Tab-separated table of C-alpha atoms in Angstrom:
chain	number	residue	atom	x	y	z
A	1	MET	CA	3.235	-2.729	8.732
A	2	PHE	CA	1.899	-4.447	11.807
A	3	GLY	CA	2.708	-3.689	15.428
A	4	ILE	CA	1.476	-5.062	18.741
A	5	TYR	CA	1.840	-4.123	22.397
A	6	GLY	CA	0.735	-6.331	25.277
A	7	HIS	CA	0.523	-9.924	24.030
A	8	SER	CA	2.744	-12.724	25.325
A	9	ARG	CA	3.193	-14.147	21.816
A	10	ALA	CA	3.769	-10.882	20.001
A	11	ALA	CA	5.874	-12.423	17.215
A	12	ALA	CA	3.202	-14.982	16.332
A	13	ILE	CA	0.530	-12.263	16.273
A	14	CYS	CA	2.721	-10.219	13.920
A	15	TYR	CA	3.198	-13.259	11.699
A	16	TYR	CA	-0.555	-13.711	11.318
A	17	GLY	CA	-1.083	-9.997	10.827
A	18	LEU	CA	1.570	-9.825	8.116
A	19	HIS	CA	-0.167	-12.595	6.194
A	20	CYS	CA	-3.131	-10.236	5.799
A	21	LEU	CA	-0.742	-7.581	4.479
A	22	GLN	CA	1.284	-9.765	2.109
A	23	HIS	CA	-0.370	-8.036	-0.859
A	24	ARG	CA	1.385	-4.807	0.168
A	25	GLY	CA	4.859	-6.207	-0.468
A	26	GLN	CA	6.529	-9.473	-1.399
A	27	GLU	CA	10.240	-8.668	-1.527
A	28	GLY	CA	10.980	-9.297	2.138
A	29	ALA	CA	9.606	-9.467	5.670
A	30	GLY	CA	10.818	-8.850	9.203
A	31	ILE	CA	9.748	-8.931	12.864
A	32	VAL	CA	11.411	-7.254	15.855
A	33	THR	CA	10.388	-8.070	19.442
A	34	VAL	CA	11.465	-6.734	22.848
A	35	GLN	CA	11.907	-8.664	26.092
A	36	ASP	CA	13.730	-7.528	29.241
A	37	GLY	CA	15.300	-4.629	27.370
A	38	GLU	CA	16.693	-6.829	24.598
A	39	MET	CA	15.619	-6.515	20.976
A	40	MET	CA	15.377	-9.683	18.914
A	41	VAL	CA	15.074	-9.510	15.150
A	42	HIS	CA	14.567	-11.865	12.256
A	43	LYS	CA	14.083	-10.777	8.664
A	44	GLY	CA	14.863	-11.904	5.165
A	45	GLU	CA	14.005	-11.658	1.507
A	46	GLY	CA	10.935	-13.411	0.141
A	47	LEU	CA	7.375	-14.103	1.237
A	48	ILE	CA	6.380	-14.319	4.894
A	49	ASN	CA	6.192	-18.111	4.982
A	50	GLU	CA	9.628	-18.274	3.343
A	51	VAL	CA	11.202	-16.022	5.966
A	52	PHE	CA	9.569	-17.431	9.126
A	53	ASN	CA	8.809	-20.827	10.628
A	54	GLU	CA	7.599	-21.980	14.036
A	55	GLN	CA	11.100	-22.327	15.460
A	56	ILE	CA	12.046	-18.787	14.438
A	57	LEU	CA	8.819	-17.337	15.817
A	58	ASN	CA	9.326	-19.129	19.147
A	59	SER	CA	12.805	-17.598	19.405
A	60	LEU	CA	11.416	-14.066	19.128
A	61	LYS	CA	10.400	-13.495	22.742
A	62	GLY	CA	8.469	-10.565	24.119
A	63	ASN	CA	5.037	-9.010	24.473
A	64	ARG	CA	5.529	-6.185	21.965
A	65	ALA	CA	6.760	-6.127	18.404
A	66	ILE	CA	6.700	-4.365	15.052
A	67	SER	CA	6.842	-6.028	11.648
A	68	HIS	CA	6.892	-5.213	7.962
A	69	VAL	CA	6.549	-6.582	4.443
A	70	ARG	CA	8.791	-4.883	1.915
A	71	TYR	CA	7.692	-3.102	-1.239
A	72	SER	CA	10.646	-1.060	-2.474
A	73	THR	CA	9.825	2.364	-3.871
A	74	GLY	CA	13.040	4.080	-2.876
A	75	GLY	CA	16.528	2.680	-2.368
A	76	ASP	CA	16.774	-0.870	-3.629
A	77	GLY	CA	15.461	-4.293	-2.805
A	78	GLY	CA	18.608	-5.632	-1.135
A	79	ALA	CA	18.510	-7.647	2.074
A	80	GLU	CA	19.998	-4.773	4.082
A	81	ASN	CA	16.900	-2.690	3.324
A	82	VAL	CA	14.401	-5.229	4.661
A	83	GLU	CA	12.661	-3.736	7.678
A	84	PRO	CA	12.246	-3.208	10.581
A	85	LEU	CA	15.683	-1.666	11.057
A	86	VAL	CA	17.250	-1.983	14.522
A	87	PHE	CA	19.519	0.701	15.970
A	88	ARG	CA	21.463	-0.044	19.149
A	89	ALA	CA	23.141	2.586	21.311
A	90	LYS	CA	24.227	3.160	24.916
A	91	GLN	CA	21.164	5.283	25.577
A	92	GLY	CA	18.896	2.482	24.378
A	93	SER	CA	17.832	0.544	21.315
A	94	MET	CA	15.029	1.258	18.876
A	95	ALA	CA	13.501	-0.410	15.843
A	96	ILE	CA	11.827	1.532	13.031
A	97	THR	CA	9.689	0.597	10.066
A	98	HIS	CA	7.583	2.617	7.665
A	99	ASP	CA	5.267	2.641	4.677
A	100	GLY	CA	5.524	5.386	2.094
A	101	SER	CA	8.301	7.608	0.824
A	102	LEU	CA	9.981	10.844	1.906
A	103	GLU	CA	10.390	13.608	-0.652
A	104	ASN	CA	13.223	15.216	1.293
A	105	ALA	CA	15.097	12.028	2.253
A	106	ASP	CA	18.159	12.833	0.117
A	107	GLU	CA	18.344	16.382	1.467
A	108	LEU	CA	18.163	15.169	5.078
A	109	ARG	CA	20.628	12.366	4.425
A	110	ASP	CA	23.178	14.735	2.845
A	111	ARG	CA	22.836	17.201	5.706
A	112	MET	CA	23.366	14.557	8.382
A	113	GLU	CA	26.281	12.955	6.530
A	114	GLU	CA	27.965	16.367	6.531
A	115	MET	CA	27.477	16.344	10.303
A	116	GLY	CA	29.119	12.926	10.606
A	117	SER	CA	26.245	10.454	10.380
A	118	ILE	CA	27.033	7.162	8.644
A	119	PHE	CA	24.188	5.448	6.794
A	120	GLN	CA	24.092	1.674	6.319
A	121	THR	CA	20.988	1.407	4.111
A	122	ASN	CA	18.972	3.347	1.535
A	123	SER	CA	15.831	3.210	3.681
A	124	ASP	CA	13.861	6.282	4.737
A	125	SER	CA	13.536	4.631	8.157
A	126	GLU	CA	17.239	5.180	8.743
A	127	VAL	CA	16.789	8.882	8.004
A	128	LEU	CA	14.276	9.103	10.847
A	129	ALA	CA	16.584	7.109	13.130
A	130	HIS	CA	19.469	9.544	12.641
A	131	LEU	CA	17.171	12.517	13.192
A	132	ILE	CA	16.003	10.979	16.482
A	133	ARG	CA	19.571	10.309	17.595
A	134	ARG	CA	20.602	13.899	16.847
A	135	SER	CA	17.680	15.483	18.670
A	136	MET	CA	18.671	17.469	21.770
A	137	HIS	CA	15.442	16.690	23.638
A	138	THR	CA	15.742	14.496	26.726
A	139	GLN	CA	12.408	12.649	26.440
A	140	PHE	CA	12.257	10.062	23.661
A	141	VAL	CA	8.727	11.017	22.600
A	142	ASP	CA	9.891	14.613	22.155
A	143	LYS	CA	12.845	13.414	20.073
A	144	VAL	CA	10.486	11.535	17.764
A	145	LYS	CA	8.070	14.445	17.591
A	146	GLU	CA	10.802	16.904	16.608
A	147	SER	CA	12.197	14.482	14.022
A	148	LEU	CA	8.825	13.845	12.392
A	149	ARG	CA	8.411	17.593	11.878
A	150	SER	CA	11.442	17.518	9.558
A	151	LEU	CA	9.889	14.977	7.189
A	152	VAL	CA	8.074	15.816	3.960
A	153	GLY	CA	6.217	13.101	2.073
A	154	GLY	CA	3.662	10.368	2.473
A	155	PHE	CA	4.509	8.140	5.417
A	156	ALA	CA	3.303	5.998	8.256
A	157	PHE	CA	6.011	5.130	10.790
A	158	MET	CA	6.292	2.733	13.713
A	159	VAL	CA	9.034	3.064	16.318
A	160	LEU	CA	9.607	0.385	18.964
A	161	THR	CA	11.719	0.968	22.066
A	162	GLU	CA	12.290	-1.048	25.213
A	163	SER	CA	9.137	0.425	26.747
A	164	GLN	CA	7.041	2.067	24.016
A	165	LEU	CA	5.435	1.541	20.645
A	166	ILE	CA	4.981	4.798	18.729
A	167	ALA	CA	3.019	5.099	15.480
A	168	ALA	CA	2.699	8.237	13.366
A	169	SER	CA	0.940	9.402	10.214
A	170	ASP	CA	2.140	12.173	7.906
A	171	PRO	CA	0.380	15.576	8.122
A	172	TRP	CA	-1.639	14.838	4.991
A	173	GLY	CA	-2.843	11.330	5.902
A	174	LEU	CA	-1.526	9.904	2.640
A	175	ARG	CA	-0.798	6.406	3.930
A	176	PRO	CA	-3.291	4.359	5.990
A	177	LEU	CA	-2.689	3.501	9.647
A	178	SER	CA	-5.238	2.159	12.141
A	179	VAL	CA	-5.331	1.149	15.814
A	180	GLY	CA	-7.107	-1.926	17.169
A	181	ARG	CA	-7.746	-3.349	20.632
A	182	LEU	CA	-6.938	-6.816	21.888
A	183	LYS	CA	-8.024	-8.142	25.257
A	184	ASP	CA	-4.638	-7.423	26.792
A	185	GLY	CA	-3.133	-4.907	24.416
A	186	TYR	CA	-3.193	-2.887	21.226
A	187	VAL	CA	-2.527	-3.496	17.553
A	188	VAL	CA	-1.434	-0.938	14.945
A	189	THR	CA	-1.577	-1.850	11.272
A	190	SER	CA	-1.582	-0.480	7.741
A	191	GLU	CA	-4.953	-2.077	6.984
A	192	THR	CA	-7.938	-3.058	9.090
A	193	CYS	CA	-8.157	-6.485	7.400
A	194	ALA	CA	-5.350	-7.580	9.736
A	195	PHE	CA	-7.523	-7.030	12.827
A	196	ASP	CA	-9.874	-9.920	12.139
A	197	ILE	CA	-7.246	-12.655	11.912
A	198	VAL	CA	-5.769	-11.750	15.326
A	199	GLY	CA	-9.113	-11.132	17.037
A	200	ALA	CA	-8.706	-7.377	17.429
A	201	ARG	CA	-11.432	-4.761	17.082
A	202	TRP	CA	-10.964	-1.446	15.329
A	203	VAL	CA	-10.612	1.528	17.682
A	204	ARG	CA	-9.631	4.444	15.465
A	205	ASP	CA	-7.523	5.606	12.539
A	206	VAL	CA	-4.367	7.592	13.196
A	207	LYS	CA	-5.096	11.182	12.212
A	208	PRO	CA	-2.910	13.257	9.872
A	209	GLY	CA	0.031	14.719	11.786
A	210	GLU	CA	-0.646	12.554	14.842
A	211	MET	CA	1.448	10.256	17.029
A	212	ILE	CA	0.014	7.297	18.928
A	213	ILE	CA	2.057	6.291	21.989
A	214	ILE	CA	1.424	2.894	23.585
A	215	ASP	CA	3.190	1.941	26.806
A	216	GLY	CA	2.540	0.357	30.192
A	217	GLU	CA	0.008	3.068	31.026
A	218	GLY	CA	-2.078	2.441	27.922
A	219	LEU	CA	-2.628	4.449	24.755
A	220	HIS	CA	-2.572	8.168	24.250
A	221	ALA	CA	-2.327	10.414	21.201
A	222	GLU	CA	-0.777	13.776	20.529
A	223	PRO	CA	-0.103	15.796	17.375
A	224	PHE	CA	3.460	16.372	16.191
A	225	VAL	CA	2.155	19.044	13.800
A	226	MET	CA	-1.245	20.526	13.153
A	227	GLY	CA	-2.475	18.048	10.575
A	228	GLY	CA	-4.487	19.277	7.645
A	229	SER	CA	-7.292	17.652	5.703
A	230	LYS	CA	-7.015	13.965	4.871
A	231	ASN	CA	-5.526	13.157	1.490
A	232	MET	CA	-5.607	9.358	1.477
A	233	CYS	CA	-3.862	7.943	-1.602
A	234	ALA	CA	-6.578	7.172	-4.159
A	235	MET	CA	-4.638	4.111	-5.325
A	236	GLU	CA	-5.272	2.521	-1.919
A	237	TYR	CA	-8.984	2.425	-2.784
A	238	ILE	CA	-8.416	1.512	-6.437
A	239	TYR	CA	-5.690	-1.118	-6.218
A	240	PHE	CA	-3.430	-1.383	-3.211
A	241	ALA	CA	-5.635	-2.186	-0.209
A	242	ARG	CA	-7.396	-5.500	0.357
A	243	PRO	CA	-11.165	-5.545	-0.365
A	244	ASP	CA	-12.060	-6.431	3.232
A	245	SER	CA	-10.210	-3.416	4.643
A	246	ASP	CA	-11.864	-0.135	5.609
A	247	LEU	CA	-10.124	3.137	4.749
A	248	ASN	CA	-11.418	6.272	6.465
A	249	GLY	CA	-14.584	4.357	7.320
A	250	ILE	CA	-15.218	3.197	3.750
A	251	ASN	CA	-15.073	-0.492	2.827
A	252	VAL	CA	-12.655	-1.003	-0.071
A	253	HIS	CA	-14.806	-3.603	-1.862
A	254	THR	CA	-17.812	-1.284	-1.685
A	255	ALA	CA	-15.771	1.641	-3.008
A	256	ARG	CA	-14.514	-0.450	-5.925
A	257	LYS	CA	-18.022	-1.605	-6.807
A	258	ARG	CA	-19.107	2.022	-6.899
A	259	LEU	CA	-16.148	2.801	-9.159
A	260	GLY	CA	-17.320	0.071	-11.541
A	261	LYS	CA	-20.877	1.402	-11.542
A	262	GLN	CA	-19.703	4.945	-12.210
A	263	LEU	CA	-17.459	3.664	-15.001
A	264	ALA	CA	-20.423	1.899	-16.625
A	265	LYS	CA	-22.375	5.169	-16.551
A	266	GLU	CA	-19.511	7.116	-18.092
A	267	ALA	CA	-18.336	4.524	-20.629
A	268	PRO	CA	-21.072	2.061	-21.687
A	269	VAL	CA	-20.387	-0.491	-24.406
A	270	ASP	CA	-22.403	-3.137	-26.249
A	271	ALA	CA	-20.953	-6.499	-25.173
A	272	ASP	CA	-21.825	-10.037	-24.088
A	273	ILE	CA	-19.869	-10.478	-20.836
A	274	VAL	CA	-17.924	-8.488	-18.248
A	275	VAL	CA	-14.652	-9.968	-16.956
A	276	GLY	CA	-12.575	-8.588	-14.081
A	277	VAL	CA	-8.813	-8.904	-13.862
A	278	PRO	CA	-8.174	-10.888	-10.655
A	279	ASP	CA	-7.918	-10.000	-7.907
A	280	SER	CA	-8.033	-6.241	-7.337
A	281	SER	CA	-10.378	-5.477	-10.261
A	282	ILE	CA	-13.107	-8.023	-9.530
A	283	SER	CA	-15.104	-5.678	-7.293
A	284	ALA	CA	-15.121	-2.949	-9.951
A	285	ALA	CA	-16.072	-5.482	-12.638
A	286	ILE	CA	-19.044	-6.661	-10.553
A	287	GLY	CA	-20.144	-3.053	-10.210
A	288	TYR	CA	-19.797	-2.484	-13.951
A	289	ALA	CA	-21.862	-5.601	-14.674
A	290	GLU	CA	-24.600	-4.635	-12.196
A	291	GLN	CA	-24.928	-1.136	-13.621
A	292	SER	CA	-24.744	-2.129	-17.295
A	293	GLY	CA	-26.875	-5.276	-17.089
A	294	ILE	CA	-24.166	-7.256	-18.892
A	295	PRO	CA	-23.498	-10.620	-17.181
A	296	TYR	CA	-20.345	-10.950	-15.099
A	297	GLU	CA	-18.275	-14.034	-15.964
A	298	MET	CA	-15.050	-15.564	-14.708
A	299	GLY	CA	-13.132	-15.310	-17.957
A	300	LEU	CA	-9.670	-15.138	-16.389
A	301	ILE	CA	-8.088	-17.559	-13.924
A	302	LYS	CA	-5.272	-16.457	-11.661
A	303	ASN	CA	-2.382	-18.631	-10.536
A	304	LYS	CA	-2.437	-17.618	-6.875
A	305	TYR	CA	1.170	-18.631	-6.357
A	306	VAL	CA	2.452	-15.744	-8.478
A	307	GLY	CA	2.911	-12.340	-6.836
A	308	ARG	CA	1.314	-9.035	-7.797
A	309	THR	CA	2.942	-7.870	-11.022
A	310	PHE	CA	2.610	-4.125	-10.440
A	311	ILE	CA	4.790	-4.237	-7.323
A	312	GLN	CA	7.546	-6.415	-8.757
A	313	PRO	CA	10.837	-4.482	-8.589
A	314	SER	CA	11.779	-4.659	-12.281
A	315	GLN	CA	10.037	-4.629	-15.649
A	316	GLU	CA	11.569	-7.995	-16.577
A	317	LEU	CA	10.045	-9.622	-13.488
A	318	ARG	CA	6.694	-7.957	-14.204
A	319	GLU	CA	6.577	-9.354	-17.735
A	320	GLN	CA	7.524	-12.854	-16.596
A	321	GLY	CA	4.987	-12.639	-13.777
A	322	VAL	CA	2.128	-11.765	-16.121
A	323	LYS	CA	2.888	-14.780	-18.325
A	324	MET	CA	2.624	-17.127	-15.359
A	325	LYS	CA	-0.113	-15.270	-13.527
A	326	LEU	CA	-3.226	-15.439	-15.734
A	327	SER	CA	-5.037	-17.803	-18.075
A	328	ALA	CA	-8.155	-17.180	-20.165
A	329	VAL	CA	-11.171	-19.505	-19.866
A	330	ARG	CA	-11.919	-20.443	-23.473
A	331	GLY	CA	-15.349	-21.852	-22.687
A	332	VAL	CA	-16.376	-18.472	-21.273
A	333	VAL	CA	-14.852	-15.962	-23.708
A	334	GLU	CA	-14.941	-17.819	-27.035
A	335	ASN	CA	-17.158	-16.065	-29.606
A	336	LYS	CA	-17.991	-13.379	-27.047
A	337	ARG	CA	-17.655	-9.596	-27.023
A	338	VAL	CA	-15.752	-9.068	-23.782
A	339	VAL	CA	-15.573	-6.037	-21.498
A	340	ILE	CA	-12.409	-6.412	-19.457
A	341	VAL	CA	-12.326	-4.248	-16.316
A	342	ASP	CA	-8.922	-3.448	-14.811
A	343	ASP	CA	-7.939	-1.068	-12.040
A	344	SER	CA	-5.190	0.829	-13.848
A	345	ILE	CA	-2.794	0.953	-16.761
A	346	VAL	CA	0.696	1.822	-15.589
A	347	ARG	CA	3.217	0.412	-18.018
A	348	GLY	CA	0.748	-1.663	-20.039
A	349	THR	CA	2.473	-4.977	-19.289
A	350	THR	CA	-0.493	-6.774	-17.753
A	351	ILE	CA	-3.331	-5.543	-19.940
A	352	LYS	CA	-1.447	-6.201	-23.193
A	353	ARG	CA	-0.911	-9.822	-22.212
A	354	ILE	CA	-4.547	-10.163	-21.110
A	355	ILE	CA	-5.822	-8.900	-24.455
A	356	THR	CA	-3.614	-11.439	-26.231
A	357	LEU	CA	-4.878	-14.234	-23.961
A	358	LEU	CA	-8.513	-13.334	-24.620
A	359	ARG	CA	-8.058	-13.152	-28.386
A	360	GLU	CA	-6.163	-16.455	-28.426
A	361	ALA	CA	-9.090	-17.962	-26.488
A	362	GLY	CA	-11.509	-16.826	-29.193
A	363	ALA	CA	-12.894	-13.500	-27.945
A	364	LEU	CA	-14.542	-11.612	-30.813
A	365	GLU	CA	-13.973	-8.159	-29.309
A	366	VAL	CA	-12.054	-6.880	-26.292
A	367	HIS	CA	-13.244	-3.600	-24.770
A	368	VAL	CA	-11.111	-2.291	-21.907
A	369	ARG	CA	-12.568	-0.241	-19.057
A	370	ILE	CA	-10.266	1.155	-16.361
A	371	SER	CA	-11.577	2.044	-12.894
A	372	SER	CA	-8.957	4.767	-12.388
A	373	PRO	CA	-8.242	7.907	-14.406
A	374	PRO	CA	-5.150	7.836	-16.669
A	375	LEU	CA	-1.914	7.724	-14.652
A	376	GLN	CA	-0.055	10.737	-16.017
A	377	TYR	CA	2.134	11.919	-13.140
A	378	THR	CA	4.789	10.397	-10.905
A	379	CYS	CA	4.215	9.590	-7.226
A	380	PRO	CA	6.658	10.736	-4.514
A	381	TYR	CA	4.572	9.237	-1.698
A	382	GLY	CA	5.231	5.499	-1.795
A	383	ILE	CA	3.651	4.109	-4.973
A	384	ASP	CA	6.217	2.864	-7.496
A	385	LEU	CA	5.551	5.467	-10.185
A	386	LYS	CA	8.947	7.120	-10.198
A	387	THR	CA	9.450	8.331	-13.778
A	388	SER	CA	7.012	9.718	-16.333
A	389	GLU	CA	8.785	7.744	-19.071
A	390	GLU	CA	7.286	4.489	-17.766
A	391	LEU	CA	3.720	5.837	-17.631
A	392	LEU	CA	1.880	5.159	-20.883
A	393	ALA	CA	-0.705	7.871	-20.297
A	394	ALA	CA	2.022	10.465	-19.732
A	395	ASN	CA	3.404	9.873	-23.204
A	396	HIS	CA	0.456	8.770	-25.357
A	397	ASP	CA	-3.158	9.796	-25.754
A	398	GLN	CA	-5.980	7.310	-25.263
A	399	GLU	CA	-6.345	6.433	-28.941
A	400	GLU	CA	-2.621	5.770	-29.279
A	401	ILE	CA	-2.717	3.466	-26.248
A	402	ARG	CA	-5.762	1.650	-27.631
A	403	LYS	CA	-3.935	0.911	-30.884
A	404	MET	CA	-0.633	0.028	-29.186
A	405	LEU	CA	-2.270	-2.531	-26.900
A	406	GLY	CA	-4.718	-3.982	-29.438
A	407	MET	CA	-8.029	-2.984	-27.830
A	408	ASP	CA	-11.338	-2.570	-29.618
A	409	SER	CA	-12.116	0.336	-27.292
A	410	LEU	CA	-10.613	1.949	-24.197
A	411	ALA	CA	-12.107	4.195	-21.528
A	412	HIS	CA	-11.079	5.367	-18.045
A	413	ILE	CA	-13.225	6.665	-15.231
A	414	SER	CA	-12.994	10.449	-14.893
A	415	VAL	CA	-11.309	12.153	-11.943
A	416	GLU	CA	-14.704	13.587	-11.008
A	417	GLY	CA	-16.232	10.119	-11.232
A	418	LEU	CA	-13.503	8.717	-8.987
A	419	VAL	CA	-14.168	11.330	-6.318
A	420	LYS	CA	-17.928	10.774	-6.477
A	421	ALA	CA	-17.703	6.970	-6.385
A	422	VAL	CA	-15.234	6.602	-3.509
A	423	GLY	CA	-17.019	9.271	-1.496
A	424	THR	CA	-14.234	10.399	0.847
A	425	PHE	CA	-14.715	14.005	1.899
A	426	ASN	CA	-13.328	16.147	4.700
A	427	GLU	CA	-15.468	18.139	7.122
A	428	ASP	CA	-14.949	21.280	5.033
A	429	GLY	CA	-16.323	19.484	1.977
A	430	SER	CA	-12.944	19.052	0.274
A	431	CYS	CA	-12.001	15.756	-1.355
A	432	GLY	CA	-10.324	13.313	1.042
A	433	GLN	CA	-8.190	11.655	-1.641
A	434	CYS	CA	-4.759	12.388	-3.072
A	435	ARG	CA	-5.190	12.320	-6.864
A	436	ALA	CA	-1.744	13.660	-7.747
A	437	CYS	CA	-0.892	10.791	-10.107
A	438	PHE	CA	-4.000	11.693	-12.122
A	439	ASN	CA	-4.069	15.501	-11.998
A	440	GLY	CA	-0.571	16.593	-10.903
A	441	SER	CA	-1.852	18.352	-7.764
A	442	TYR	CA	0.482	17.276	-4.932
A	443	PRO	CA	-0.828	17.948	-1.405
A	444	THR	CA	2.659	18.488	0.035
A	445	HIS	CA	3.348	21.202	-2.537
A	446	SER	CA	0.297	23.351	-1.821
């Protein structure tokens, strides 16, 4: 998500900001702007540069906007679910977009349908919209505040009205959301990497259970609930976020290097070269190489015009994407014992193909090292890990997976090693990461 308040070319700023967030979703994109009380929207399926051009951006007038790239974890990937969603009514229009997933979306939807609400999409954003509309409060901020209290899950929301931009983070801080300052306005975004391209400077992160309200009087913050300790999704550090982003004050590239170093301490191996799976595993592979003393080499080449396979909406598309996505460099891996460092094994699609590529290119041995613990539990918070049946580690032990995927050896970083390497801790000394997909401990259930 990317939102802006106070820039004459808000749509263009959103367009640039979304380019820095394209890795977070490739199924669709949308921008909504406001000018003179009128909301203008353009959205569509595909990558950002497929959805927008200069003519479209020039037609989206206004000095405030919100925007989104779609990664479907709930509902489906149809065009009607591309965000932001716009809701028009006599009392005023609003646009809503979000990252994450609500655990109680179906319960809230059923309850409001019984009361007469009609839903047009499968998006969690529409659930929030109907809650806001049904609120009896007179002030819009109070309507939003009351509605947010009804939500359970991992979420970051943005709400745009004719006069305000509101951003909110769930009470557990599961999904990232940061505020930046432009000369004449403010920017709110899922990742800090988007600040640089638009010339904004980081101001603060949105706290768990907090709302940020930006209007003509400036920026102010207020809690909608008493937020607890931060539980930032560990997969943001491991895989999802861009290396040049900072999460809770920690640079993602630096965190991934530390993961690689910790992995080398926990799972050393005798080998000739270390190879990282591009792009999200390169930082961890560099860390593994530095700690182990084994040279890092570019043994895999990525076709940068193929999207991220983990966030493709179907297994068939994932498998096809892996075939097109990577090639082995024979001159690097031939007659070598290779340590391949990857960030995770979810379904096994990518790593199985990589092992085949390396062996076909002449690798003598392929040792796999994973910079996350085994993914054994589903995620209800916005990562596409919906069923335990699709998680290899939930159904097979490590030795079974090693044999199934044709590895010479396999090792994951430990949960304790993950916590130590990333280094996110709350003031009370508790871990600042959600590790539910690794240990089954869900922060919203405690």
